[in-house]
PDB file of C-alpha atoms in Angstrom:
ATOM      1  CA  UNK A   1       7.594 -26.397  29.243  1.00 82.00           C
ATOM      2  CA  UNK A   2       7.650 -24.990  25.725  1.00 86.00           C
ATOM      3  CA  UNK A   3       4.234 -26.535  25.045  1.00 90.00           C
ATOM      4  CA  UNK A   4       2.822 -24.838  28.140  1.00 91.00           C
ATOM      5  CA  UNK A   5       4.194 -21.502  26.959  1.00 93.00           C
ATOM      6  CA  UNK A   6       2.801 -22.091  23.462  1.00 93.00           C
ATOM      7  CA  UNK A   7      -0.599 -22.868  25.000  1.00 94.00           C
ATOM      8  CA  UNK A   8      -0.509 -19.655  27.011  1.00 95.00           C
ATOM      9  CA  UNK A   9       0.491 -17.685  23.905  1.00 95.00           C
ATOM     10  CA  UNK A  10      -2.394 -19.277  21.977  1.00 96.00           C
ATOM     11  CA  UNK A  11      -4.754 -18.355  24.818  1.00 96.00           C
ATOM     12  CA  UNK A  12      -3.568 -14.738  24.659  1.00 96.00           C
ATOM     13  CA  UNK A  13      -4.180 -14.642  20.912  1.00 96.00           C
ATOM     14  CA  UNK A  14      -7.677 -16.070  21.434  1.00 96.00           C
ATOM     15  CA  UNK A  15      -8.427 -13.446  24.102  1.00 96.00           C
ATOM     16  CA  UNK A  16      -7.330 -10.674  21.734  1.00 96.00           C
ATOM     17  CA  UNK A  17      -9.551 -11.980  18.937  1.00 96.00           C
ATOM     18  CA  UNK A  18     -12.503 -12.166  21.343  1.00 95.00           C
ATOM     19  CA  UNK A  19     -11.745  -8.525  22.215  1.00 94.00           C
ATOM     20  CA  UNK A  20     -12.512  -7.535  18.619  1.00 92.00           C
ATOM     21  CA  UNK A  21     -15.783  -9.472  18.758  1.00 94.00           C
ATOM     22  CA  UNK A  22     -16.801  -7.762  21.988  1.00 92.00           C
ATOM     23  CA  UNK A  23     -15.871  -4.323  20.626  1.00 90.00           C
ATOM     24  CA  UNK A  24     -17.955  -4.908  17.515  1.00 89.00           C
ATOM     25  CA  UNK A  25     -20.927  -6.218  19.481  1.00 89.00           C
ATOM     26  CA  UNK A  26     -20.679  -3.186  21.794  1.00 86.00           C
ATOM     27  CA  UNK A  27     -20.531  -0.800  18.852  1.00 83.00           C
ATOM     28  CA  UNK A  28     -23.706  -2.208  17.346  1.00 83.00           C
ATOM     29  CA  UNK A  29     -25.576  -2.557  20.631  1.00 81.00           C
ATOM     30  CA  UNK A  30     -28.667  -0.524  21.477  1.00 81.00           C
ATOM     31  CA  UNK A  31     -27.517  -0.200  25.096  1.00 80.00           C
ATOM     32  CA  UNK A  32     -25.729   2.847  26.468  1.00 78.00           C
ATOM     33  CA  UNK A  33     -21.978   2.913  25.751  1.00 74.00           C
ATOM     34  CA  UNK A  34     -21.034   2.151  29.351  1.00 76.00           C
ATOM     35  CA  UNK A  35     -23.155  -1.009  29.353  1.00 83.00           C
ATOM     36  CA  UNK A  36     -22.428  -2.042  25.770  1.00 84.00           C
ATOM     37  CA  UNK A  37     -18.653  -1.938  26.144  1.00 86.00           C
ATOM     38  CA  UNK A  38     -18.399  -3.328  29.682  1.00 90.00           C
ATOM     39  CA  UNK A  39     -17.461  -6.892  28.552  1.00 91.00           C
ATOM     40  CA  UNK A  40     -14.844  -5.443  26.170  1.00 91.00           C
ATOM     41  CA  UNK A  41     -13.396  -3.296  28.944  1.00 90.00           C
ATOM     42  CA  UNK A  42     -13.263  -6.150  31.472  1.00 92.00           C
ATOM     43  CA  UNK A  43     -11.640  -8.577  29.050  1.00 93.00           C
ATOM     44  CA  UNK A  44      -9.212  -5.809  28.060  1.00 92.00           C
ATOM     45  CA  UNK A  45      -7.927  -5.701  31.620  1.00 94.00           C
ATOM     46  CA  UNK A  46      -7.774  -9.502  31.571  1.00 94.00           C
ATOM     47  CA  UNK A  47      -5.725  -9.454  28.367  1.00 95.00           C
ATOM     48  CA  UNK A  48      -3.144  -7.214  30.034  1.00 96.00           C
ATOM     49  CA  UNK A  49      -2.965  -9.675  32.917  1.00 97.00           C
ATOM     50  CA  UNK A  50      -2.511 -12.614  30.531  1.00 96.00           C
ATOM     51  CA  UNK A  51       0.241 -10.727  28.669  1.00 96.00           C
ATOM     52  CA  UNK A  52       2.057  -9.989  31.944  1.00 97.00           C
ATOM     53  CA  UNK A  53       1.775 -13.660  32.969  1.00 96.00           C
ATOM     54  CA  UNK A  54       3.116 -14.634  29.536  1.00 96.00           C
ATOM     55  CA  UNK A  55       6.082 -12.282  29.993  1.00 96.00           C
ATOM     56  CA  UNK A  56       6.888 -13.646  33.450  1.00 96.00           C
ATOM     57  CA  UNK A  57       6.507 -17.219  32.181  1.00 95.00           C
ATOM     58  CA  UNK A  58       8.874 -16.487  29.293  1.00 95.00           C
ATOM     59  CA  UNK A  59      11.489 -15.167  31.715  1.00 95.00           C
ATOM     60  CA  UNK A  60      11.083 -18.052  34.177  1.00 95.00           C
ATOM     61  CA  UNK A  61      11.264 -20.631  31.373  1.00 94.00           C
ATOM     62  CA  UNK A  62      14.403 -18.921  30.042  1.00 93.00           C
ATOM     63  CA  UNK A  63      12.923 -18.313  26.622  1.00 94.00           C
ATOM     64  CA  UNK A  64      15.021 -16.319  24.138  1.00 94.00           C
ATOM     65  CA  UNK A  65      15.220 -12.591  24.872  1.00 94.00           C
ATOM     66  CA  UNK A  66      13.221 -11.812  21.754  1.00 95.00           C
ATOM     67  CA  UNK A  67      10.252 -13.825  23.046  1.00 95.00           C
ATOM     68  CA  UNK A  68      10.450 -12.175  26.470  1.00 95.00           C
ATOM     69  CA  UNK A  69      10.600  -8.748  24.836  1.00 96.00           C
ATOM     70  CA  UNK A  70       7.683  -9.421  22.505  1.00 96.00           C
ATOM     71  CA  UNK A  71       5.605 -10.698  25.405  1.00 96.00           C
ATOM     72  CA  UNK A  72       6.383  -7.543  27.343  1.00 96.00           C
ATOM     73  CA  UNK A  73       5.508  -5.505  24.263  1.00 97.00           C
ATOM     74  CA  UNK A  74       2.009  -6.995  24.185  1.00 97.00           C
ATOM     75  CA  UNK A  75       1.563  -6.065  27.856  1.00 97.00           C
ATOM     76  CA  UNK A  76       2.797  -2.529  27.163  1.00 97.00           C
ATOM     77  CA  UNK A  77       0.507  -2.171  24.161  1.00 97.00           C
ATOM     78  CA  UNK A  78      -2.385  -3.322  26.357  1.00 96.00           C
ATOM     79  CA  UNK A  79      -1.642  -0.518  28.798  1.00 96.00           C
ATOM     80  CA  UNK A  80      -1.425   1.862  25.834  1.00 96.00           C
ATOM     81  CA  UNK A  81      -4.967   0.792  24.875  1.00 94.00           C
ATOM     82  CA  UNK A  82      -6.336   2.255  28.111  1.00 91.00           C
ATOM     83  CA  UNK A  83      -4.227   5.388  27.673  1.00 94.00           C
ATOM     84  CA  UNK A  84      -5.586   5.923  24.150  1.00 92.00           C
ATOM     85  CA  UNK A  85      -9.142   5.751  25.508  1.00 87.00           C
ATOM     86  CA  UNK A  86      -8.365   8.347  28.193  1.00 88.00           C
ATOM     87  CA  UNK A  87      -6.705  10.687  25.689  1.00 90.00           C
ATOM     88  CA  UNK A  88      -9.626  10.337  23.263  1.00 86.00           C
ATOM     89  CA  UNK A  89     -12.094  11.242  26.022  1.00 84.00           C
ATOM     90  CA  UNK A  90      -9.932  14.276  26.891  1.00 87.00           C
ATOM     91  CA  UNK A  91     -10.466  15.597  23.358  1.00 83.00           C
ATOM     92  CA  UNK A  92     -14.236  15.222  23.697  1.00 74.00           C
ATOM     93  CA  UNK A  93     -16.524  18.244  23.881  1.00 50.00           C
ATOM     94  CA  UNK A  94     -19.257  18.820  26.480  1.00 44.00           C
ATOM     95  CA  UNK A  95     -21.377  16.079  24.918  1.00 50.00           C
ATOM     96  CA  UNK A  96     -18.381  13.714  25.095  1.00 56.00           C
ATOM     97  CA  UNK A  97     -17.943  13.546  21.338  1.00 68.00           C
ATOM     98  CA  UNK A  98     -15.635  15.336  18.896  1.00 79.00           C
ATOM     99  CA  UNK A  99     -13.972  14.600  15.583  1.00 83.00           C
ATOM    100  CA  UNK A 100     -10.491  14.747  17.133  1.00 85.00           C
ATOM    101  CA  UNK A 101     -11.556  12.377  19.904  1.00 83.00           C
ATOM    102  CA  UNK A 102     -12.943   9.904  17.371  1.00 84.00           C
ATOM    103  CA  UNK A 103      -9.728   9.982  15.331  1.00 87.00           C
ATOM    104  CA  UNK A 104      -7.587   9.490  18.413  1.00 88.00           C
ATOM    105  CA  UNK A 105      -9.858   6.643  19.476  1.00 86.00           C
ATOM    106  CA  UNK A 106      -9.356   5.084  16.046  1.00 89.00           C
ATOM    107  CA  UNK A 107      -5.790   4.425  17.170  1.00 93.00           C
ATOM    108  CA  UNK A 108      -7.318   2.063  19.748  1.00 91.00           C
ATOM    109  CA  UNK A 109      -8.322  -0.336  16.957  1.00 92.00           C
ATOM    110  CA  UNK A 110      -4.985   0.016  15.156  1.00 95.00           C
ATOM    111  CA  UNK A 111      -3.106  -0.682  18.381  1.00 95.00           C
ATOM    112  CA  UNK A 112      -5.331  -3.735  18.920  1.00 95.00           C
ATOM    113  CA  UNK A 113      -4.336  -5.057  15.506  1.00 96.00           C
ATOM    114  CA  UNK A 114      -0.671  -4.564  16.381  1.00 97.00           C
ATOM    115  CA  UNK A 115      -1.231  -6.533  19.593  1.00 97.00           C
ATOM    116  CA  UNK A 116      -2.761  -9.403  17.621  1.00 97.00           C
ATOM    117  CA  UNK A 117       0.145  -9.352  15.161  1.00 97.00           C
ATOM    118  CA  UNK A 118       2.762  -9.445  17.928  1.00 97.00           C
ATOM    119  CA  UNK A 119       0.911 -12.229  19.752  1.00 96.00           C
ATOM    120  CA  UNK A 120       0.849 -14.211  16.507  1.00 96.00           C
ATOM    121  CA  UNK A 121       4.598 -13.734  16.060  1.00 96.00           C
ATOM    122  CA  UNK A 122       5.145 -15.032  19.599  1.00 96.00           C
ATOM    123  CA  UNK A 123       2.995 -18.083  18.959  1.00 94.00           C
ATOM    124  CA  UNK A 124       4.685 -18.869  15.651  1.00 94.00           C
ATOM    125  CA  UNK A 125       8.108 -18.509  17.258  1.00 93.00           C
ATOM    126  CA  UNK A 126       7.463 -21.042  20.007  1.00 90.00           C
ATOM    127  CA  UNK A 127       5.199 -23.512  18.247  1.00 82.00           C
ATOM    128  CA  UNK A 128       7.008 -26.313  16.484  1.00 71.00           C
ATOM    129  CA  UNK A 129       6.597 -26.101  12.741  1.00 63.00           C
ATOM    130  CA  UNK A 130       5.205 -28.884  10.590  1.00 62.00           C
ATOM    131  CA  UNK A 131       7.535 -31.687   9.607  1.00 53.00           C
ATOM    132  CA  UNK A 132       8.636 -30.801   6.084  1.00 49.00           C
ATOM    133  CA  UNK A 133      10.028 -34.211   5.232  1.00 53.00           C
ATOM    134  CA  UNK A 134       7.830 -36.520   3.220  1.00 53.00           C
ATOM    135  CA  UNK A 135       7.914 -40.184   4.215  1.00 60.00           C
ATOM    136  CA  UNK A 136       9.537 -42.343   1.571  1.00 59.00           C
ATOM    137  CA  UNK A 137      11.265 -39.418  -0.185  1.00 54.00           C
ATOM    138  CA  UNK A 138      15.041 -39.329  -0.038  1.00 56.00           C
ATOM    139  CA  UNK A 139      16.194 -35.782   0.743  1.00 54.00           C
ATOM    140  CA  UNK A 140      19.907 -36.571   0.590  1.00 57.00           C
ATOM    141  CA  UNK A 141      21.821 -34.089  -1.544  1.00 55.00           C
ATOM    142  CA  UNK A 142      24.176 -35.681  -4.058  1.00 61.00           C
ATOM    143  CA  UNK A 143      26.480 -34.353  -6.720  1.00 57.00           C
ATOM    144  CA  UNK A 144      28.966 -31.452  -6.728  1.00 61.00           C
ATOM    145  CA  UNK A 145      27.004 -29.434  -4.179  1.00 54.00           C
ATOM    146  CA  UNK A 146      27.098 -32.291  -1.685  1.00 54.00           C
ATOM    147  CA  UNK A 147      30.840 -32.784  -2.216  1.00 57.00           C
ATOM    148  CA  UNK A 148      31.597 -29.095  -1.525  1.00 54.00           C
ATOM    149  CA  UNK A 149      29.384 -29.199   1.572  1.00 52.00           C
ATOM    150  CA  UNK A 150      31.227 -32.244   2.916  1.00 53.00           C
ATOM    151  CA  UNK A 151      34.651 -30.718   2.380  1.00 55.00           C
ATOM    152  CA  UNK A 152      33.602 -27.439   4.004  1.00 53.00           C
ATOM    153  CA  UNK A 153      32.614 -29.174   7.246  1.00 52.00           C
TER     154      UNK A 153
END
């Protein structure tokens, strides 16, 4: 089950990285903003759905509370993404553009980076780490430190 959860967490991270690609391609597109950012907007809603599924899966699989909370945090930050966009548009002037609106909208990118960072923490927490033992190398501790460790246990 842990591998399934790790796969879902990796999928969420991939979706978030693709979000940055779609935002950049929309920003440099010659199309109107509505058309240029449509794929970014649609996948953004999908990323919230994936984060909610990840949160529910973490709870059902009885993952540690920290993992459940971090998964929920990604979902909450995804909802905040949409809220930031609405607030930025509210600061716009009659032409739909203002300096304040642009600065508020800049928080959209920062929040996206935070989402990626949290998703990465989730993935690193559930993915098994590499085996640090080297075949053929004896890692047994000997000497005074080993003696004190044996007597302490």
